[in-house]
PDB file of C-alpha atoms and ligand atoms in Angstrom:
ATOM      1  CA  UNK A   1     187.723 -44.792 227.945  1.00 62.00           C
ATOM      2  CA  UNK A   2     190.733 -45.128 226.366  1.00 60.00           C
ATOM      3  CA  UNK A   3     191.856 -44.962 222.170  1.00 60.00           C
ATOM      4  CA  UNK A   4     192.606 -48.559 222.777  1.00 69.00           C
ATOM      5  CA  UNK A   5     189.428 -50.053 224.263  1.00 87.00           C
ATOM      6  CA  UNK A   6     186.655 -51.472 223.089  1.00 93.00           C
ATOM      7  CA  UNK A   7     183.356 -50.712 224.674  1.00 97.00           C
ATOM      8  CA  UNK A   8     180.364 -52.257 222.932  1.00 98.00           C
ATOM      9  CA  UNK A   9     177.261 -50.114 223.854  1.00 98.00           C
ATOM     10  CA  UNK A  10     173.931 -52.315 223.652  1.00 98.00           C
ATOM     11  CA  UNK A  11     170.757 -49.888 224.287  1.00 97.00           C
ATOM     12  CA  UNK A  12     167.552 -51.041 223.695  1.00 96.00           C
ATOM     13  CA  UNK A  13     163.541 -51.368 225.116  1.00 95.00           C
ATOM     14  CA  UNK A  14     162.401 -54.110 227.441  1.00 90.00           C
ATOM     15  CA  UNK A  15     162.889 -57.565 226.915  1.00 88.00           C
ATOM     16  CA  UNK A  16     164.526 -56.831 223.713  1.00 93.00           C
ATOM     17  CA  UNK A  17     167.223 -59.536 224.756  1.00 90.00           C
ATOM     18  CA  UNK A  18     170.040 -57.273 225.726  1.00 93.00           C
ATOM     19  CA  UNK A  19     170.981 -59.513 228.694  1.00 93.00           C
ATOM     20  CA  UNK A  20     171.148 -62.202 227.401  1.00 94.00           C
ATOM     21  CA  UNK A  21     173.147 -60.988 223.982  1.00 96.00           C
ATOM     22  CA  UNK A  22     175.055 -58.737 225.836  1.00 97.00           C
ATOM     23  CA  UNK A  23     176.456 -61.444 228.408  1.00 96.00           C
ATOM     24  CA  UNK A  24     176.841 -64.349 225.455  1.00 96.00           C
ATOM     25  CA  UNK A  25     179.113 -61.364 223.606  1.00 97.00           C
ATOM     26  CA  UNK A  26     180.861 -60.456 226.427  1.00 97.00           C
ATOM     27  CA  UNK A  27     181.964 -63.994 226.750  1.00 96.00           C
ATOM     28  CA  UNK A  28     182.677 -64.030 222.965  1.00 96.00           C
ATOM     29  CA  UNK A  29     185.193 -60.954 222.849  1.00 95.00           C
ATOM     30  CA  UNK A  30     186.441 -61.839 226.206  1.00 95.00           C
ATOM     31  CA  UNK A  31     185.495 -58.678 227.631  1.00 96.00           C
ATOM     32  CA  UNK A  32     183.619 -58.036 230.704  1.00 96.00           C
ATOM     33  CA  UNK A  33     180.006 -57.306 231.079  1.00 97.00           C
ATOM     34  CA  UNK A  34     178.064 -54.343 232.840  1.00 98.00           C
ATOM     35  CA  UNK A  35     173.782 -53.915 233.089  1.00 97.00           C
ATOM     36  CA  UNK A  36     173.405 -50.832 234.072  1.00 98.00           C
ATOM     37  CA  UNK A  37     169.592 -51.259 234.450  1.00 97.00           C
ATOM     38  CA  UNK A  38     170.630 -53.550 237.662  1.00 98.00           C
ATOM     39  CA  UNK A  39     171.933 -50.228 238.655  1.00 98.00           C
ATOM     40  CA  UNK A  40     168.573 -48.078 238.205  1.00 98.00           C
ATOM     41  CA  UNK A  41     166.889 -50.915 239.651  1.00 98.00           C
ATOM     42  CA  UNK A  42     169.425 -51.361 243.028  1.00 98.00           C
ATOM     43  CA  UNK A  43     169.298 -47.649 243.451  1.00 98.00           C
ATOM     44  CA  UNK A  44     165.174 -48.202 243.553  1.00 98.00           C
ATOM     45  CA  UNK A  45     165.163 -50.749 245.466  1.00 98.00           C
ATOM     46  CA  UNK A  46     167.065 -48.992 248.308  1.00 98.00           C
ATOM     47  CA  UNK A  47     165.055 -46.068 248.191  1.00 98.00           C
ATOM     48  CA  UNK A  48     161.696 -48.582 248.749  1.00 98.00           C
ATOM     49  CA  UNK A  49     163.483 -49.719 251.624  1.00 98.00           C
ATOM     50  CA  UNK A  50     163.926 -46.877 253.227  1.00 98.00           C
ATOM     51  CA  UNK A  51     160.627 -45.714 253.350  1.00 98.00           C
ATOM     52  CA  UNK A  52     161.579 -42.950 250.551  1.00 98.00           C
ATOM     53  CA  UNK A  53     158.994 -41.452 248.184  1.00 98.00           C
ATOM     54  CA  UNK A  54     160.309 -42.400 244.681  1.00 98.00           C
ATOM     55  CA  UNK A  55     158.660 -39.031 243.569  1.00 97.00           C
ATOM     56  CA  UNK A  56     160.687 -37.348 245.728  1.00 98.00           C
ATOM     57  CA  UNK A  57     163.584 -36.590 243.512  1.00 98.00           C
ATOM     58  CA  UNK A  58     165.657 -34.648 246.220  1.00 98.00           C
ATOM     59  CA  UNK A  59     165.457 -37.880 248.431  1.00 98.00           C
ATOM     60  CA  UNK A  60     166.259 -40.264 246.142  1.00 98.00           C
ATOM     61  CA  UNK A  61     169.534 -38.696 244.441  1.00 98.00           C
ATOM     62  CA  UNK A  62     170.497 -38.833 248.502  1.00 98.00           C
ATOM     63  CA  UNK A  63     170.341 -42.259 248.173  1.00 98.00           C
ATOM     64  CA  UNK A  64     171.571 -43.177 245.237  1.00 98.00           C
ATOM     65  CA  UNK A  65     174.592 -40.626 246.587  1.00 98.00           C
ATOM     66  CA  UNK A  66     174.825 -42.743 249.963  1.00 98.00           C
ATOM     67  CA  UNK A  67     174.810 -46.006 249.347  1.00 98.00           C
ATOM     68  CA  UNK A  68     177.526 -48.681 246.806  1.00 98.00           C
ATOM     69  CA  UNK A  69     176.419 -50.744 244.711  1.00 98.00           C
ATOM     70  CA  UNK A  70     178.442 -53.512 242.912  1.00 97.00           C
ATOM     71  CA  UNK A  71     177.307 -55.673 239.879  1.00 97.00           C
ATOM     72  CA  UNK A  72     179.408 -58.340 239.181  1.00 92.00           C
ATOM     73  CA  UNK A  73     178.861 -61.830 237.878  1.00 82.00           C
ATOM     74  CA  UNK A  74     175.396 -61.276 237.641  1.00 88.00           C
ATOM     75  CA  UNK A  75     174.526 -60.677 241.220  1.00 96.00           C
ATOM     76  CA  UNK A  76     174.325 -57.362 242.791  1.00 98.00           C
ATOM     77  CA  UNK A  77     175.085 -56.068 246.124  1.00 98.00           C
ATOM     78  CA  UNK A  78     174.007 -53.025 248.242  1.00 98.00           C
ATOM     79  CA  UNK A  79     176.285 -51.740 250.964  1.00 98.00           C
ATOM     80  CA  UNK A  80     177.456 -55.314 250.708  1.00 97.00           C
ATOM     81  CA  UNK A  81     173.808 -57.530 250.682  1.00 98.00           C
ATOM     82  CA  UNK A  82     172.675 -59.297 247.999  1.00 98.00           C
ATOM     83  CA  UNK A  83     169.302 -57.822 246.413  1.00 98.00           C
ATOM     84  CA  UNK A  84     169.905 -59.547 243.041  1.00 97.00           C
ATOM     85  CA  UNK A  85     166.222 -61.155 243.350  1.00 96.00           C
ATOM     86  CA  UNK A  86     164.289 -58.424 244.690  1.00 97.00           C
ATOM     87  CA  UNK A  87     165.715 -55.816 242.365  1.00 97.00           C
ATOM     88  CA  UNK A  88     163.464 -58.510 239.632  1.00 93.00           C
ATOM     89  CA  UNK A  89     159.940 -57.944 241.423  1.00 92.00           C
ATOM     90  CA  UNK A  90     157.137 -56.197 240.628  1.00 90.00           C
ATOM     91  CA  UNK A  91     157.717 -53.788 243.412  1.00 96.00           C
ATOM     92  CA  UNK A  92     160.867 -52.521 242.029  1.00 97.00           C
ATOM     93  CA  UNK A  93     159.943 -52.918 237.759  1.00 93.00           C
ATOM     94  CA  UNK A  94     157.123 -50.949 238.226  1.00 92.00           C
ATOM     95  CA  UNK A  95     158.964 -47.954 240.220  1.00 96.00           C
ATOM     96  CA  UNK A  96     161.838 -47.820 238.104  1.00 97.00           C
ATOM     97  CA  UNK A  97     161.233 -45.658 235.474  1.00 95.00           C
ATOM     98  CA  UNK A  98     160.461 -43.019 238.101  1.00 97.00           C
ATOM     99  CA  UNK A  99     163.695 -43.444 239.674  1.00 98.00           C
ATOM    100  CA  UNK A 100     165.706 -43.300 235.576  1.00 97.00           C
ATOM    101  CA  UNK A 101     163.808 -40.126 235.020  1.00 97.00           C
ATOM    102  CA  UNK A 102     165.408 -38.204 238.578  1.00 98.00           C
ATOM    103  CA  UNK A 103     169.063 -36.267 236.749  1.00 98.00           C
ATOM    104  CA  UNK A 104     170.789 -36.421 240.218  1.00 98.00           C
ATOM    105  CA  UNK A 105     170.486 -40.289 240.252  1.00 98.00           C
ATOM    106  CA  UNK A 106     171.755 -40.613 236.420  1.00 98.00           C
ATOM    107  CA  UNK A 107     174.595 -38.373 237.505  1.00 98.00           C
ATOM    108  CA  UNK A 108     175.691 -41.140 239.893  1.00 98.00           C
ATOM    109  CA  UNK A 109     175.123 -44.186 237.384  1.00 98.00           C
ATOM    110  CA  UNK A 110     177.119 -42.503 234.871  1.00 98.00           C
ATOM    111  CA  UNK A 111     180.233 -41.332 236.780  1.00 98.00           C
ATOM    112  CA  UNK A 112     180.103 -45.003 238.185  1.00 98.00           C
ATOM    113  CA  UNK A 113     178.970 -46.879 234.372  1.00 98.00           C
ATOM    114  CA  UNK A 114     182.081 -44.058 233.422  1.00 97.00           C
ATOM    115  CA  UNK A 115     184.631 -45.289 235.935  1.00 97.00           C
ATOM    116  CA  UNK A 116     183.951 -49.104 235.295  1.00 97.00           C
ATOM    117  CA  UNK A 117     185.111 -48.368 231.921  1.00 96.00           C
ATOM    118  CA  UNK A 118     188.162 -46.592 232.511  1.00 94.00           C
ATOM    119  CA  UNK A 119     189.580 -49.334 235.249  1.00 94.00           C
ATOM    120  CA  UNK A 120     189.050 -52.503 232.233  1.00 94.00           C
ATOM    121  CA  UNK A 121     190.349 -52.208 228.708  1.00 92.00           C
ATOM    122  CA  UNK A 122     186.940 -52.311 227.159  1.00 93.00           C
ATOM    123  CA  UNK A 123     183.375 -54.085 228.289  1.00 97.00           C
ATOM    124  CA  UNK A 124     180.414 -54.527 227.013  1.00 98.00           C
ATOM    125  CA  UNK A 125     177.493 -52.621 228.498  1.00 98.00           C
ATOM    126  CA  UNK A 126     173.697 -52.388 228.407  1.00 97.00           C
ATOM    127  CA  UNK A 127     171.058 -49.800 229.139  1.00 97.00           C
ATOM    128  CA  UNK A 128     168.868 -47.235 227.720  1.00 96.00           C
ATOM    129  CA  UNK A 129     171.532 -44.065 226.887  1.00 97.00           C
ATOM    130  CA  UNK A 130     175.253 -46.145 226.842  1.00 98.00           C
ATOM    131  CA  UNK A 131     175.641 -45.448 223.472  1.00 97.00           C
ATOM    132  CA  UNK A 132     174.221 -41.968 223.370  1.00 97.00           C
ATOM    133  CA  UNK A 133     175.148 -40.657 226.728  1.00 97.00           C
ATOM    134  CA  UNK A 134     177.575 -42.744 228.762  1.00 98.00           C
ATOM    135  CA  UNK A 135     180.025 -43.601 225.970  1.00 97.00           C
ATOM    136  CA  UNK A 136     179.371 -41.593 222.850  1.00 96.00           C
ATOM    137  CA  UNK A 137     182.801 -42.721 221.507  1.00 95.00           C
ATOM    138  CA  UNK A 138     181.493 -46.351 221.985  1.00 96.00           C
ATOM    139  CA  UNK A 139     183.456 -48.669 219.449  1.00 96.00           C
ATOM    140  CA  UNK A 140     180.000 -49.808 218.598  1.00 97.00           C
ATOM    141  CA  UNK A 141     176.639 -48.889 219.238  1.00 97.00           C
ATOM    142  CA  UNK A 142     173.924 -51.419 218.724  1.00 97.00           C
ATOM    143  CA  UNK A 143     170.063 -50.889 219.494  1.00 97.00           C
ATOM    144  CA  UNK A 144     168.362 -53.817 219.914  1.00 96.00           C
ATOM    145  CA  UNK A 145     164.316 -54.003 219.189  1.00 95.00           C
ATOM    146  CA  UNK A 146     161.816 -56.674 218.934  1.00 95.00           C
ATOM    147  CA  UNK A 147     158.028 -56.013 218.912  1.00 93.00           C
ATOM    148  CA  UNK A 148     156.238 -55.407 221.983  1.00 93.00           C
ATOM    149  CA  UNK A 149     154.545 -58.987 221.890  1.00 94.00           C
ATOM    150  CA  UNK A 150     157.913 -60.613 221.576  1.00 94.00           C
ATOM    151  CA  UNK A 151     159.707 -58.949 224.233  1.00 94.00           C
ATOM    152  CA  UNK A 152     156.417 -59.974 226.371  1.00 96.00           C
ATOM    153  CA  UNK A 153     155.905 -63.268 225.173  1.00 95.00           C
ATOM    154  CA  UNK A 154     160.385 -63.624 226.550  1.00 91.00           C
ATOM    155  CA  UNK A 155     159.533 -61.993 229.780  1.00 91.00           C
ATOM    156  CA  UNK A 156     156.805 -64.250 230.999  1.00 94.00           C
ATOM    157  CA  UNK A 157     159.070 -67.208 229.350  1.00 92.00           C
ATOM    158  CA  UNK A 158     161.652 -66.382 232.156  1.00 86.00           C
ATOM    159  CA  UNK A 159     159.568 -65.083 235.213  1.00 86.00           C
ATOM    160  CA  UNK A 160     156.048 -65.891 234.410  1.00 91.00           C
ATOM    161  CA  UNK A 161     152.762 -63.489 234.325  1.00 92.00           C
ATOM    162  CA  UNK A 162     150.235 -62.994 232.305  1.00 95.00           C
ATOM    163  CA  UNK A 163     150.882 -62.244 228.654  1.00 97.00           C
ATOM    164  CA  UNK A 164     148.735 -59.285 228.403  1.00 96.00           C
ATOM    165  CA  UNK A 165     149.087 -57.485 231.413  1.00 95.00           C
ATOM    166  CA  UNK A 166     153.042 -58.074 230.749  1.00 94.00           C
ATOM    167  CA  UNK A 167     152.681 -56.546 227.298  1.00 96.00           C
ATOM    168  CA  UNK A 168     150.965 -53.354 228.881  1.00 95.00           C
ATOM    169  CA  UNK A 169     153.625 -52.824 231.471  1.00 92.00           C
ATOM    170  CA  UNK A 170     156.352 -53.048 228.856  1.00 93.00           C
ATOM    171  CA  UNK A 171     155.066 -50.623 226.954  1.00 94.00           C
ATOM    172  CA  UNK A 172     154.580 -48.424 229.554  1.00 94.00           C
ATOM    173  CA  UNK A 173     157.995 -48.197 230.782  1.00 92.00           C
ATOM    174  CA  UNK A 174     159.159 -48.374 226.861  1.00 93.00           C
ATOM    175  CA  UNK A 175     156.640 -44.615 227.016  1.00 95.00           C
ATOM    176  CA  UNK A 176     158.374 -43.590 230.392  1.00 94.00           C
ATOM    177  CA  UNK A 177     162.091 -44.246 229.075  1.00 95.00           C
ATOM    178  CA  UNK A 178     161.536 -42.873 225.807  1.00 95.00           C
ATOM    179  CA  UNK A 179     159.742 -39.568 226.590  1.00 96.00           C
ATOM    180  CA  UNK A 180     161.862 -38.914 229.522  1.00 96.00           C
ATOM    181  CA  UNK A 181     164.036 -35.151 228.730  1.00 95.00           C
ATOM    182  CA  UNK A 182     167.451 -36.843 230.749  1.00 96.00           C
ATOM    183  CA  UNK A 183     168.797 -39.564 228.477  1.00 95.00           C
ATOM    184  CA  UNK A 184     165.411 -40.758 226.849  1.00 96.00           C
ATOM    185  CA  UNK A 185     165.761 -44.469 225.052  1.00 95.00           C
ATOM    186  CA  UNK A 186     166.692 -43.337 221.587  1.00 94.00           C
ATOM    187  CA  UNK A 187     168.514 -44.568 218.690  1.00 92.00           C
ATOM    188  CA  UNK A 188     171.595 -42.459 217.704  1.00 89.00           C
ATOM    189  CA  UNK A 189     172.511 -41.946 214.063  1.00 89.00           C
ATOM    190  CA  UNK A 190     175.619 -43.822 214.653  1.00 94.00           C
ATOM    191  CA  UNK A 191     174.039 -46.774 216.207  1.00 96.00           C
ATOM    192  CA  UNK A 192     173.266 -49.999 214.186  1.00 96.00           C
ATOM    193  CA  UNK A 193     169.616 -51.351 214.806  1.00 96.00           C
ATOM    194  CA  UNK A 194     169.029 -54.832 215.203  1.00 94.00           C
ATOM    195  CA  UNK A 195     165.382 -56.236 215.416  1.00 93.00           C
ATOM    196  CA  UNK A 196     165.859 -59.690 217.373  1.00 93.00           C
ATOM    197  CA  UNK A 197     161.785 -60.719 216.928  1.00 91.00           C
ATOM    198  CA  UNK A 198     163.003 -63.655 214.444  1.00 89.00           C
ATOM    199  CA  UNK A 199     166.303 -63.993 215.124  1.00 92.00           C
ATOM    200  CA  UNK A 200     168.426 -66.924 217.476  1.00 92.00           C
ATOM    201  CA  UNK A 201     170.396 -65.986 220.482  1.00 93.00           C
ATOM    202  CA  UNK A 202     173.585 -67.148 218.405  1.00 95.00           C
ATOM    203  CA  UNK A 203     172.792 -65.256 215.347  1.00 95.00           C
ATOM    204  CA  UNK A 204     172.833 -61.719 216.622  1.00 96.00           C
ATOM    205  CA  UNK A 205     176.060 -62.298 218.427  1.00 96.00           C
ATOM    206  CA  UNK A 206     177.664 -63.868 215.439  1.00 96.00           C
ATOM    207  CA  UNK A 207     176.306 -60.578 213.512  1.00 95.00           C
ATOM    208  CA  UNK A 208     177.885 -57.779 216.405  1.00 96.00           C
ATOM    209  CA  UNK A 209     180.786 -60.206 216.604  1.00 96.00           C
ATOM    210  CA  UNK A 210     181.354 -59.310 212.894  1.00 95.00           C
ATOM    211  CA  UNK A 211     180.667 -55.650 213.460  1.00 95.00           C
ATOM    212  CA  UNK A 212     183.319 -55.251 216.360  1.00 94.00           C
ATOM    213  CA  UNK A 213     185.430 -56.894 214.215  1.00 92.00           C
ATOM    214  CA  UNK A 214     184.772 -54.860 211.209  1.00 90.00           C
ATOM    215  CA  UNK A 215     184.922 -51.352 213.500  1.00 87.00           C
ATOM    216  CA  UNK A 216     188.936 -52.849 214.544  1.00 80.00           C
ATOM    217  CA  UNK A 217     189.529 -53.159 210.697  1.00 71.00           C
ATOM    218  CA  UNK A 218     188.518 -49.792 209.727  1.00 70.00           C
ATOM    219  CA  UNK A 219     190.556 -48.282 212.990  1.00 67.00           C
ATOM    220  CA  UNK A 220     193.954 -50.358 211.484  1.00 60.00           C
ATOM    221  CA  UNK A 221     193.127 -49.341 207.671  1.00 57.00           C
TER     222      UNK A 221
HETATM  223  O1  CDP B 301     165.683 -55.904 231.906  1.00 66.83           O
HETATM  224  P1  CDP B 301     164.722 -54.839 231.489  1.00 66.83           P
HETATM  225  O2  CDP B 301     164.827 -54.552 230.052  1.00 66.83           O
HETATM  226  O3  CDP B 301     163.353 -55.061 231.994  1.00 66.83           O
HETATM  227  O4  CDP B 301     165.147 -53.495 232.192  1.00 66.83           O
HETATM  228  P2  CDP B 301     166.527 -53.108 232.822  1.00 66.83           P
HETATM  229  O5  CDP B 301     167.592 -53.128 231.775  1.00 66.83           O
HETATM  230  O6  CDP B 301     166.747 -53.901 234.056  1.00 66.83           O
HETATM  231  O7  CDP B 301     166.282 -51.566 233.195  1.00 66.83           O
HETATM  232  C1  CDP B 301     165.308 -51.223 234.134  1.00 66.83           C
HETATM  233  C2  CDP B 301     164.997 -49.752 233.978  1.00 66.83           C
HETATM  234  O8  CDP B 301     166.164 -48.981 234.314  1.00 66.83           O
HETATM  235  C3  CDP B 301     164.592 -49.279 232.598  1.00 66.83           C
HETATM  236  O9  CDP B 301     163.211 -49.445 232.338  1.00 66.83           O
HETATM  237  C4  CDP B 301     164.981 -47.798 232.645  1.00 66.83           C
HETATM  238  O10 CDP B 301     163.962 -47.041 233.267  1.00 66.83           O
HETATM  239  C5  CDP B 301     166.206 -47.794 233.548  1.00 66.83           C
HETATM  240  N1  CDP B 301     167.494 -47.712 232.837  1.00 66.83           N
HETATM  241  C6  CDP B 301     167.908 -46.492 232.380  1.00 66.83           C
HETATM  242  O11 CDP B 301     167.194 -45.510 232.479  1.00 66.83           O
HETATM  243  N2  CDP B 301     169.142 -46.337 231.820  1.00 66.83           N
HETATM  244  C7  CDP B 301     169.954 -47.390 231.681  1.00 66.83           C
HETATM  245  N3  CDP B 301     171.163 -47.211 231.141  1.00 66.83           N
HETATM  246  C8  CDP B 301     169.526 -48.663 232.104  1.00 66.83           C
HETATM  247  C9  CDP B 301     168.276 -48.806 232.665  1.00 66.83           C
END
């Protein structure tokens, strides 16, 4: 990235509402918008298809070597085919953690996450390690939380399921991401925590709209 950007690094657990804040700020700074966990989940999804053990770790950085993936207005394409709905199943959500924890296939992500950076002058970009790993020199760093039964309750709100068996899952990949040793979910020192369990849509972009804001201020001062 360069001194002039700004990259806004949301990080954060499942169903915490980084998508949706994420893509509502994006629109509000005019910047463009990356999920990287579209990424994880493409690179999965391939590696289903081709009959590859996910366990396999060997196998699947191959793939996730092999194959392009582009994420762009919310859709995202493998070697050029849609697979923006069946990166969303079960299939793929429950493998996925399994696939973040292999190095060689985060080595890929990030030199890709990396290079989307460097081609725009700034975006705004979601994950699990942005703001600790991808762009340390983020212009801000936001982790976003809610409790577990609020991130579930959101999740069965947009794809349906059953509350507590949603709940457990969560939490389980919450465990996998967090306890992972390449790029665990973590807050960073330097990142500013924002719980979202009571809070609007509209409200927590109006609050990191403020904190952008303030991070320009400080840079000019
Ligand atoms: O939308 P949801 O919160 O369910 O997850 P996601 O953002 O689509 O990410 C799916 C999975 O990809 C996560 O559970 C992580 O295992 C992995 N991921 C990651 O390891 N690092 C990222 N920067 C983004 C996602």
């Amino acid at each position: 990235m360069s001194a002039t950007s700004t990259i806004v690094a949301i990080d954060g657990p499942a169903g915490a509402g980084k998508s949706t804040i994420a893509k509502a700020l994006a629109k509000r700074l005019e910047l463009d918008y990356l999920d990287t966990g579209a990424m994880y989940r493409a690179v999965t999804h391939a590696a289903i298809e081709r009959g590859v053990p996910l366990d396999d770790a060997v196998a699947v950085g191959e793939v996730a070597r092999g194959i392009t993936i582009l994420v762009t207005d919310g859709r995202t394409c493998v070697d050029g085919v849609d697979v923006s709905d069946l990166i969303r199943g079960t299939i793929v959500t429950s493998g996925v953690s399994t696939v973040a924890a292999n190095s060689e296939v985060r080595r890929v992500m990030r030199d890709l996450q990396r290079a989307w950076g460097d081609e725009r002058p700034g975006g705004v970009i979601e994950g699990r390690d942005i703001g600790t790993i991808v762009f340390p020199d983020a212009t801000l760093k936001v982790y976003l939380t809610a409790s577990p039964r609020v991130r579930a309750q959101r999740r069965v709100g947009q794809v349906g399921g059953d509350l507590e068996e949603t709940e457990r899952s969560i939490v389980e990949r919450d465990h996998k991401d967090s306890s992972r040793s390449d790029s665990p979910l973590v807050t960073s020192a330097d990142s500013v925590v924002v719980d979202t369990s009571d809070r609007s849509v509209d409200e927590v972009v109006e609050e990191i709209v403020t904190l952008v804001e303030g991070r320009h201020g400080s840079e000019r001062a």
